[in-house]
Coordinates of C-alpha atoms (C1' of nucleotides) in Angstrom, one line a residue:
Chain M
X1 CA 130.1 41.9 81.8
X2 CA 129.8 38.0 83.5
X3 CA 131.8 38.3 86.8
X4 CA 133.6 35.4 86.9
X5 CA 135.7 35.6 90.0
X6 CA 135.1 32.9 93.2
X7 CA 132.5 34.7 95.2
X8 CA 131.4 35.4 99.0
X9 CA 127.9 35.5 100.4
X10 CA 127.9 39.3 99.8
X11 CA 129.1 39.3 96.4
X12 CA 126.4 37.2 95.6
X13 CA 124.0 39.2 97.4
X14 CA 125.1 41.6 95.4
X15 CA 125.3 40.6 91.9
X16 CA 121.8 39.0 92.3
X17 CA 120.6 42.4 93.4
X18 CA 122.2 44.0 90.2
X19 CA 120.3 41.1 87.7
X20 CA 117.2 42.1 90.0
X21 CA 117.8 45.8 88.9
X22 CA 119.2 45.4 85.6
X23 CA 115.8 43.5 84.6
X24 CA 118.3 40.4 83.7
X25 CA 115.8 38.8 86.2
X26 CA 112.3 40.6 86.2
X27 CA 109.6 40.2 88.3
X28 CA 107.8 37.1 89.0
X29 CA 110.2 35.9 87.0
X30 CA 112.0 32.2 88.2
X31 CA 115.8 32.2 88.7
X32 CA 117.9 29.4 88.9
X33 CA 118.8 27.2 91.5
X34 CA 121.2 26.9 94.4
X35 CA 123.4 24.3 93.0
X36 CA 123.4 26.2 89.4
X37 CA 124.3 29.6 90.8
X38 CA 126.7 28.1 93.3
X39 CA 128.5 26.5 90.0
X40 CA 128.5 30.0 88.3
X41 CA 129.4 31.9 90.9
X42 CA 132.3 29.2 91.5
X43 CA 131.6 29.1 95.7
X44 CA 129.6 26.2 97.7
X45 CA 125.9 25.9 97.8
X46 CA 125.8 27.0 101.5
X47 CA 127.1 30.7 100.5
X48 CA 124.4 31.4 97.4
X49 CA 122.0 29.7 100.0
X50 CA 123.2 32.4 102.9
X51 CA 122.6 35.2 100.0
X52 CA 119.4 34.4 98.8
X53 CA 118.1 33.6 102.2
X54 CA 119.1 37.4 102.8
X55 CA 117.3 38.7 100.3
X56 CA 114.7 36.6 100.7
X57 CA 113.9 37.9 104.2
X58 CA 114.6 41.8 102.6
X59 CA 111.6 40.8 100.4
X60 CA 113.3 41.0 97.1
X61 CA 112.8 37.2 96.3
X62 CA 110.3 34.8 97.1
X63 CA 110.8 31.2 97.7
X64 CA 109.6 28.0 98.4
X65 CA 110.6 24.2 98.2
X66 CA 110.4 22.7 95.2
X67 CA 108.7 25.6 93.6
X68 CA 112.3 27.2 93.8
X69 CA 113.4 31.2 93.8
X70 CA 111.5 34.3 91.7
X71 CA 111.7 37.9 91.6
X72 CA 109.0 39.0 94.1
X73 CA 106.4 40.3 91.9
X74 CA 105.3 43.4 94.4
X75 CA 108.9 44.3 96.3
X76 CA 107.5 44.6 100.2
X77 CA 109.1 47.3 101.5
X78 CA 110.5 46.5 104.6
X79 CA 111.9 49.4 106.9
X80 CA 114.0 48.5 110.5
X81 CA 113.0 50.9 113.0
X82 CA 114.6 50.8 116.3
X83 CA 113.3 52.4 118.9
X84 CA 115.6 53.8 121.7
X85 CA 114.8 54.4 125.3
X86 CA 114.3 58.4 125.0
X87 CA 116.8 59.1 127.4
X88 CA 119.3 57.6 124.6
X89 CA 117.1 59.2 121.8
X90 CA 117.6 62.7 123.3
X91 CA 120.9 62.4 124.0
X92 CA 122.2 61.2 121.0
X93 CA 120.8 64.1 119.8
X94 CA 123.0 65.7 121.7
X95 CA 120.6 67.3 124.0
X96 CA 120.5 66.9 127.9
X97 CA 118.2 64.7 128.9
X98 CA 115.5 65.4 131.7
X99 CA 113.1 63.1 133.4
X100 CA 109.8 64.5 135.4
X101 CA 107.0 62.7 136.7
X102 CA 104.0 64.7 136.8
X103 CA 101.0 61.9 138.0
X104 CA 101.4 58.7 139.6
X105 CA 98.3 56.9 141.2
X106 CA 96.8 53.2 141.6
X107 CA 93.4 53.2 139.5
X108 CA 91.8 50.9 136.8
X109 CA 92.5 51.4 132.8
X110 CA 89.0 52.2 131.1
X111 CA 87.2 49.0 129.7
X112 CA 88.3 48.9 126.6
X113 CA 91.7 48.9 127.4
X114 CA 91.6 46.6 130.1
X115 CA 90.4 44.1 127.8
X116 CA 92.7 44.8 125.3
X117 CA 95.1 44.1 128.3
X118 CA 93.6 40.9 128.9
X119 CA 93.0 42.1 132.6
X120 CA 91.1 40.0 135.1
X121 CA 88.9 41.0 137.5
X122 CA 91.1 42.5 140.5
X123 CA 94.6 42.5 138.6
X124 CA 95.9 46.1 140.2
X125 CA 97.0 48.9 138.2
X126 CA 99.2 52.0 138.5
X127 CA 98.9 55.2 136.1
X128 CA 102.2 57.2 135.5
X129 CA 102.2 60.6 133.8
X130 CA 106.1 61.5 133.0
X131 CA 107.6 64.2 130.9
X132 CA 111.1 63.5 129.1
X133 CA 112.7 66.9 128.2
X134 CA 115.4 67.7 125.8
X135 CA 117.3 71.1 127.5
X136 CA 114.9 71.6 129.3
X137 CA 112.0 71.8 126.6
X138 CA 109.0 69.1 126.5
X139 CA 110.2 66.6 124.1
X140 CA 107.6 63.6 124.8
X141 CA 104.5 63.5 127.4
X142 CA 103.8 59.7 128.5
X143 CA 100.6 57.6 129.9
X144 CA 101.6 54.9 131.1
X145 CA 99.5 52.0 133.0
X146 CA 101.4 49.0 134.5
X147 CA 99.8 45.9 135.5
X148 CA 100.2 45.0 139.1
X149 CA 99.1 41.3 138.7
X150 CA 102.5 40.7 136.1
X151 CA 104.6 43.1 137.5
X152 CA 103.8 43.4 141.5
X153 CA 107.4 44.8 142.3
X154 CA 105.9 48.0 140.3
X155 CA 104.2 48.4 143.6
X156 CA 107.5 49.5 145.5
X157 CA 108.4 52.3 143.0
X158 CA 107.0 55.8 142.4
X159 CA 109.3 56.6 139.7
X160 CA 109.9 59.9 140.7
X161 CA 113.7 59.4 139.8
X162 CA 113.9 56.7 137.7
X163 CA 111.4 56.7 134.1
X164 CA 108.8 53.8 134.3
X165 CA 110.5 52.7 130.8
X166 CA 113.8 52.2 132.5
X167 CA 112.5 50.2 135.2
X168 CA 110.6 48.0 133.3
X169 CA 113.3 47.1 131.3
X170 CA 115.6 46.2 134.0
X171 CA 112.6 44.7 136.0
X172 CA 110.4 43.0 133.7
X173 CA 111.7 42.0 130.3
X174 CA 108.8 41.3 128.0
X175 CA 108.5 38.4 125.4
X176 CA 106.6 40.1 122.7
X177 CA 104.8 43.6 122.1
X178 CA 102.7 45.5 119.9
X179 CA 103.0 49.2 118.8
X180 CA 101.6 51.4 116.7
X181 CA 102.2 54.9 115.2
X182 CA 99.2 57.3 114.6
X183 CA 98.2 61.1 114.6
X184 CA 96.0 63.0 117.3
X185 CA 95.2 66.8 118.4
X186 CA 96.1 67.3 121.8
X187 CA 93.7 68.0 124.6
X188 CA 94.1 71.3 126.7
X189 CA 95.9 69.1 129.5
X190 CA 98.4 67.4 127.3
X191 CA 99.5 70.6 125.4
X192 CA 100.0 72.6 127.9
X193 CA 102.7 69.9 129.3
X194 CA 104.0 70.0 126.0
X195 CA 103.9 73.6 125.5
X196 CA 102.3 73.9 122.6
X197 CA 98.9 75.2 121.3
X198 CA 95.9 72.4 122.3
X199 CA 94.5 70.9 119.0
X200 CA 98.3 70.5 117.7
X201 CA 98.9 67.6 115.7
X202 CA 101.1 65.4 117.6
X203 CA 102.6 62.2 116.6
X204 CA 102.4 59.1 118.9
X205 CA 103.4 56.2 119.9
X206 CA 101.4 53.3 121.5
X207 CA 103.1 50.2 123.1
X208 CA 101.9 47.2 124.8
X209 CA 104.5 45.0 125.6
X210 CA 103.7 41.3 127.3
X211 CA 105.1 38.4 129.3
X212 CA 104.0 35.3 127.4
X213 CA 100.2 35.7 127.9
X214 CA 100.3 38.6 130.6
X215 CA 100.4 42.3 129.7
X216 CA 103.2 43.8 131.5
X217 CA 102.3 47.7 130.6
X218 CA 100.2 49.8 128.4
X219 CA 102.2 53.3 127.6
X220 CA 101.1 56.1 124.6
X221 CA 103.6 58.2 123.9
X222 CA 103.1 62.2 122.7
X223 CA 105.9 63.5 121.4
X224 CA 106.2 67.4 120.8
X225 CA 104.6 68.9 117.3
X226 CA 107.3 68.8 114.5
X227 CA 108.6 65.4 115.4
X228 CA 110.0 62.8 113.0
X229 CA 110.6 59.4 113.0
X230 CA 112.8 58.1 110.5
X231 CA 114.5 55.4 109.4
X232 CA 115.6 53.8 106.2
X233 CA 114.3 51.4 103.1
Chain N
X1 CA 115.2 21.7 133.9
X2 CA 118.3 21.7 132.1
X3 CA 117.6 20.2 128.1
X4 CA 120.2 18.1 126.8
X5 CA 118.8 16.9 123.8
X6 CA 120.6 17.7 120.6
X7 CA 119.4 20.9 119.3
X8 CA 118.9 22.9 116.1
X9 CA 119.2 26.8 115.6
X10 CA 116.0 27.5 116.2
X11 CA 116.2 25.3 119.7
X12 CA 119.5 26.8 120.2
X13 CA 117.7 30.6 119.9
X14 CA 115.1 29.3 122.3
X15 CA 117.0 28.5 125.1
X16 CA 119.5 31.0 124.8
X17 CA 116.1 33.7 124.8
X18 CA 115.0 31.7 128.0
X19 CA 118.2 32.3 129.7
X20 CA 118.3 36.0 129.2
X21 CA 114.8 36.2 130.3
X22 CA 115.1 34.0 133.3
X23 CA 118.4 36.7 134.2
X24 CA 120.6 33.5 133.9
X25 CA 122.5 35.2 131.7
X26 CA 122.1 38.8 132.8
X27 CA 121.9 42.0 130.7
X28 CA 125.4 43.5 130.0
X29 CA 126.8 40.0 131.1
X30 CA 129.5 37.6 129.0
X31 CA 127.7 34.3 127.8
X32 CA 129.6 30.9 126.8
X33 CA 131.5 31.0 123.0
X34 CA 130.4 29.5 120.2
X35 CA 131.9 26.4 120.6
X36 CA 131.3 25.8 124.5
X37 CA 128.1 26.3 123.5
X38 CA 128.0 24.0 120.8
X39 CA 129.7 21.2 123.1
X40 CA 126.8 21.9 125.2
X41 CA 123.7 22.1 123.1
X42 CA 125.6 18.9 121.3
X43 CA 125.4 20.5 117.7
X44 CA 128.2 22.0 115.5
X45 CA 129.5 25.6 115.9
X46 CA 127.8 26.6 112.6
X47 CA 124.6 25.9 114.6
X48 CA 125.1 28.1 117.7
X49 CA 126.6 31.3 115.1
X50 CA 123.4 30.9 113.0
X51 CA 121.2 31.0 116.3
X52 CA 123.5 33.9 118.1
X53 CA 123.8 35.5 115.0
X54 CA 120.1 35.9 114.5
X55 CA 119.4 36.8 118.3
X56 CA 122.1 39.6 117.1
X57 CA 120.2 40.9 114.7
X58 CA 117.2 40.9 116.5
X59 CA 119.2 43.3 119.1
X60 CA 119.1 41.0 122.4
X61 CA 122.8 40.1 122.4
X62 CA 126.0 42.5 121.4
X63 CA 128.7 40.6 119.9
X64 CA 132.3 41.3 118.8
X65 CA 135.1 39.1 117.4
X66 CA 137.9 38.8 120.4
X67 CA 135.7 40.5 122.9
X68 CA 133.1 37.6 122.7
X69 CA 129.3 37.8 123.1
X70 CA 127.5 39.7 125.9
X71 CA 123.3 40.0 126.5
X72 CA 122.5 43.5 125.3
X73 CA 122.9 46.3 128.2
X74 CA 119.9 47.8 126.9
X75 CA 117.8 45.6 124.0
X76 CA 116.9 48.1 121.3
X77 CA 113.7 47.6 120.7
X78 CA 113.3 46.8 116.7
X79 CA 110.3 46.6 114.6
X80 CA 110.5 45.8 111.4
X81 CA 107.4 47.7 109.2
X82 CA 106.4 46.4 106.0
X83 CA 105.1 49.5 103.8
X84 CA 102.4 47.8 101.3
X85 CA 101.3 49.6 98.1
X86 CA 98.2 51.1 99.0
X87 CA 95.7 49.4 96.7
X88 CA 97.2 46.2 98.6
X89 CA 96.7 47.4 102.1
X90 CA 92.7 48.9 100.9
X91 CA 92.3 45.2 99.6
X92 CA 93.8 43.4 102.7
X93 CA 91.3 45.3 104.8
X94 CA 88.6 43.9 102.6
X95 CA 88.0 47.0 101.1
X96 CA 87.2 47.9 97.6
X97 CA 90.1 50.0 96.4
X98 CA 89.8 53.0 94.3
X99 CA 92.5 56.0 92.4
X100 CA 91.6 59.6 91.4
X101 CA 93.9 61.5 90.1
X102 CA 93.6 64.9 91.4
X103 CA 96.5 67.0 89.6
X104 CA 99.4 66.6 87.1
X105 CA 101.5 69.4 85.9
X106 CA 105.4 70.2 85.2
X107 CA 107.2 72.4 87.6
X108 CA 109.6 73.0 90.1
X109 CA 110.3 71.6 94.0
X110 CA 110.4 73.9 96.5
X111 CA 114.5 74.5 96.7
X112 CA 114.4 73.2 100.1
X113 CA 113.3 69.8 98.8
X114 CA 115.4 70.2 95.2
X115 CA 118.7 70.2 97.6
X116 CA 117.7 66.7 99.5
X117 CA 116.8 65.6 96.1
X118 CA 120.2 66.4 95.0
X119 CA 118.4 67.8 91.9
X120 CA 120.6 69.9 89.2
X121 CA 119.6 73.2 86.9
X122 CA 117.7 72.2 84.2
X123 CA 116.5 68.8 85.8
X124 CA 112.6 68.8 85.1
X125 CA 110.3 67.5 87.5
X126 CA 106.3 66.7 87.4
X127 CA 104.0 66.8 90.4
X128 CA 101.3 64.4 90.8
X129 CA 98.3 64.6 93.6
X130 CA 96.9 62.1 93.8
X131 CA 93.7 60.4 96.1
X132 CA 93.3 56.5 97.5
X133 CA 90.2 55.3 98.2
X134 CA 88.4 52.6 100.5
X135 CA 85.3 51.9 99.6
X136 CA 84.7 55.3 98.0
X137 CA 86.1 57.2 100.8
X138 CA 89.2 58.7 101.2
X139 CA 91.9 56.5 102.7
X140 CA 95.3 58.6 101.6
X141 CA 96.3 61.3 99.7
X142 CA 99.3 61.7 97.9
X143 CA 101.4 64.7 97.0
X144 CA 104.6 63.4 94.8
X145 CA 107.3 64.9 92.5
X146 CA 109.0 62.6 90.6
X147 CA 112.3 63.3 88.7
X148 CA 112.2 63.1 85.1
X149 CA 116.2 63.5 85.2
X150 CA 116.7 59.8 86.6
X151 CA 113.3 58.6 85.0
X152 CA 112.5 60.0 81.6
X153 CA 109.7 57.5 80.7
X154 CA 107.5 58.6 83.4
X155 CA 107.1 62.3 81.0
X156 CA 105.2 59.8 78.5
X157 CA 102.7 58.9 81.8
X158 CA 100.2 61.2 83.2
X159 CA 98.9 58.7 86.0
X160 CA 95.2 58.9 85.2
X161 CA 94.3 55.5 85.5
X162 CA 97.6 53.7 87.1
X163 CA 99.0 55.4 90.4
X164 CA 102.2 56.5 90.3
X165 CA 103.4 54.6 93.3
X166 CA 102.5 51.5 91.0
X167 CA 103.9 52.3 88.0
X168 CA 107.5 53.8 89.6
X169 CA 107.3 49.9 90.9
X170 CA 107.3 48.5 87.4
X171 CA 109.5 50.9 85.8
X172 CA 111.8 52.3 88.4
X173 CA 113.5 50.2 90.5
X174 CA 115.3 52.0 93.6
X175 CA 118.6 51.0 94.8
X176 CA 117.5 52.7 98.6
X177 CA 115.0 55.1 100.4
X178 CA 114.7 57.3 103.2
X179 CA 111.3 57.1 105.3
X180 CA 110.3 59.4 107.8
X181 CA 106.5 59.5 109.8
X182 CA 104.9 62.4 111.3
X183 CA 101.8 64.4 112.4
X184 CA 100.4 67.5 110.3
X185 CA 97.4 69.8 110.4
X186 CA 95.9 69.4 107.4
X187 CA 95.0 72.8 105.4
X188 CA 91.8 73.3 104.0
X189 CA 92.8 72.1 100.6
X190 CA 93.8 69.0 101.7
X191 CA 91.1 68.3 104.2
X192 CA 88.9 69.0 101.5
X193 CA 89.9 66.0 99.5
X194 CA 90.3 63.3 102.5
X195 CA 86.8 64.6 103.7
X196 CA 87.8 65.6 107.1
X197 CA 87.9 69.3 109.1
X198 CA 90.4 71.8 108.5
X199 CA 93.4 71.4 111.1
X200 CA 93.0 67.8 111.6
X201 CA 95.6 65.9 112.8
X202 CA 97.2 63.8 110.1
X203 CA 99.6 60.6 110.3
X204 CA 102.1 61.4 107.4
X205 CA 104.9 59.1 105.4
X206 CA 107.3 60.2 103.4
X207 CA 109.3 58.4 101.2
X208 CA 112.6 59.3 99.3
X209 CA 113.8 56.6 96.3
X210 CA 117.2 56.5 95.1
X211 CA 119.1 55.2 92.2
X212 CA 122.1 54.6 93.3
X213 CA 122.8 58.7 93.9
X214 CA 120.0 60.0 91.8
X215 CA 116.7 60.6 93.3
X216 CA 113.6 58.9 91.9
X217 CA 111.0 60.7 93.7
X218 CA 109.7 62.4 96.7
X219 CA 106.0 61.6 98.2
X220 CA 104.8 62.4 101.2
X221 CA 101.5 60.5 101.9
X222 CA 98.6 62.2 104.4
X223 CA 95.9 59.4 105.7
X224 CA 92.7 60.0 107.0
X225 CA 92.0 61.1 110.2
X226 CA 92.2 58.0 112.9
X227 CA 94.8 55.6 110.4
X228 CA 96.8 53.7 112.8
X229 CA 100.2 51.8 111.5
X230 CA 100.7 48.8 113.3
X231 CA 103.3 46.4 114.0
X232 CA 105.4 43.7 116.6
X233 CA 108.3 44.4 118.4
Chain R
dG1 C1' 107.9 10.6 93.1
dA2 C1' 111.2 13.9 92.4
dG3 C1' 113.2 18.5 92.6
dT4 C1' 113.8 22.3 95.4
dG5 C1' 115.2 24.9 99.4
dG6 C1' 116.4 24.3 104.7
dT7 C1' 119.5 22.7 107.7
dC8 C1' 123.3 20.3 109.9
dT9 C1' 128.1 18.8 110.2
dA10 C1' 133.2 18.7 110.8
dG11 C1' 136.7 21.1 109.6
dA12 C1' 139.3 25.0 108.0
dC13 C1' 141.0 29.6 107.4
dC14 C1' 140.3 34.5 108.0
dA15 C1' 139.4 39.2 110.2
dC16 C1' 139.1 41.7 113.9
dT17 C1' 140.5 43.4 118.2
dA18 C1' 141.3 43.2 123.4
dA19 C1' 145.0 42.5 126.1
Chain Q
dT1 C1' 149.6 37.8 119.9
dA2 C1' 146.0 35.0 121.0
dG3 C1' 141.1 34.3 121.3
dT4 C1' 136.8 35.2 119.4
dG5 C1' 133.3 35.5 115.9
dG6 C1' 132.7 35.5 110.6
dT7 C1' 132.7 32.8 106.8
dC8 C1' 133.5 29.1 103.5
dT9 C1' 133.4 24.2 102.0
dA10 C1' 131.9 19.6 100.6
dG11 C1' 128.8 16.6 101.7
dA12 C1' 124.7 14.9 103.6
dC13 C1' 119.9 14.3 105.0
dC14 C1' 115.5 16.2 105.6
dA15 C1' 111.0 18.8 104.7
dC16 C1' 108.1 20.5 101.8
dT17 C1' 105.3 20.7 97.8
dC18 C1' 104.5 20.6 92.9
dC19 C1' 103.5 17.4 89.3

DNA sequence: GAGTGGTCTAGACCACTAA
DNA sequence: TAGTGGTCTAGACCACTCC
């Protein structure tokens, strides 16, 4: 059952994955090094070093420098998710996509948010309220606040046309962010824009995306009850 | 402001990042091949793929053999989650972690969820609910079937005292998953158990593990009122 | 100190695909 | 068909870290 033929990075990808599997490695267990493999495998150190680096970063194997290569002992799941623009989210769902703003006004995030925005004392702010519809249904209600101090050609805009999203990612491309996924029940206000019963269980989406050390824009994002996000292992 | 100084991959990423931020190299926009680039940065064309390659992955640029590389039209925003075992996540909060087994019987999925787990007649099937818990309060509760058809051992288990997240870990290795979050009103059984009111909004996972085409098991996972999962983009 | 992975190089050939 | 990225090689040196 040895494979003996002259491999490529994949093939040894893959055949490492199968002595993973097949317990010929277990768990915590050491394997042997690049130069051995890369004699077995009959291929240059470089290739078993592109593979294991691979899996490495999947989580399957843990390394380090001298200590060498093991089986990780806990396999981290790690799942991708991208996250379109909803515009292309809705249409690839083959829906036609609709943009409404419903509130657009200067004003100052509550405390706690300002701070978590690392806002100073007069940086401006606008609020946008927005709808994105799939055929004409709600598909995902959005509070947005943009900082006026990083971004002040925000100023010029209403977004009546364009969705704050799109603009800001034409207009201010960010360095890093942070998001997170939770669960609420919608308030009267927000389910009524969402056309469904208030106290719904809605799944959202909260974003805060940065230039270097300057937020850029704060934005949850409700999306309408029986939505899934999904993605693979 | 232009660096000349000979560069590694991770240099190479750096300034090629800077570029596209600073709209040197515009969105939707050709940049320089592979080995201009490496004539510039003064390193070898192994070094520019390995930086381009990465910047790839991570969604900024678009690239295709013949057509060349272009700065992404619209980045796709990618996060990468990693999904810890529960007990770890309780501990890494600094919480004491604690399992009650709730329920374990024999029986038979719903036939919606029989058909996505590709189940045949006469496959049996056991159903274990299951509680997590951080410092003696209810973090998560689980609600798994687990296919005794592709995992015979696990009839010999009745997941008192190990969870059966942990000991599908040891003993059943998956070759892929599917993952999908959402928001649910809990009923009154299940609020009951996570110690929250009846209709409460609920972040939800659940998780699909194959071998190869043979499903492992199906959980869905219901976390108490308020759970957040976080990441960077 | 020594063994391991991390990276770089210069060159080569291949696979894909736009023109 | 020609130009681009994708990969592989053989060798080298370096960085880290266990012993």
């Amino acid at each position: 059952m040895t494979e003996t033929g002259r491999k490529n990075w994949q093939a040894v990808q893959e055949e490492v994955r199968r002595r993973i599997h097949a317990r010929i490695w277990a768990p915590g267990e050491m394997i042997p090094n690049e130069q051995d493999l890369a004699e077995e495998f009959g291929c240059a150190r470089a290739t078993v070093n592109r593979a294991l680096r691979n899996l490495s970063e999947a989580g399957l194997l843990e390394r380090r420098r001298k200590a060498g290569t093991r089986v990780a002992l806990h396999p981290v799941r790690k799942a991708t998710l991208s996250i379109p623009l909803l515009r292309k989210e809705i249409s690839d769902r083959g829906a036609a996509y609709g943009y409404r703003r419903l509130d657009f006004r200067p004003g100052h995030p509550p405390a706690d948010l300002a701070r978590k925005m690392n806002a100073r004392a007069g940086d401006g702010f606008v609020r946008v309220m927005a709808l994105h519809l799939a055929n004409a249904t709600p598909f995902a209600l959005e509070d947005r606040w943009i900082n006026l101090a990083t971004v002040p050609e925000a100023a010029g805009e209403d977004f009546t046309e364009t969705s704050a999203n799109e603009w800001l990612v034409e207009n201010a491309p960010y360095t890093h962010g942070d998001i997170a996924f939770s669960a609420v029940s919608v308030d009267a206000e927000k389910a009524g824009h969402l056309d469904c019963p208030p106290g719904a269980a809605i799944f959202t989406i909260e974003r805060m995306t940065w230039n270097k050390a300057r937020a850029i824009t704060y934005v949850q994002q409700f999306f309408r009850p029986g939505y899934r996000m999904k993605t693979q292992l």
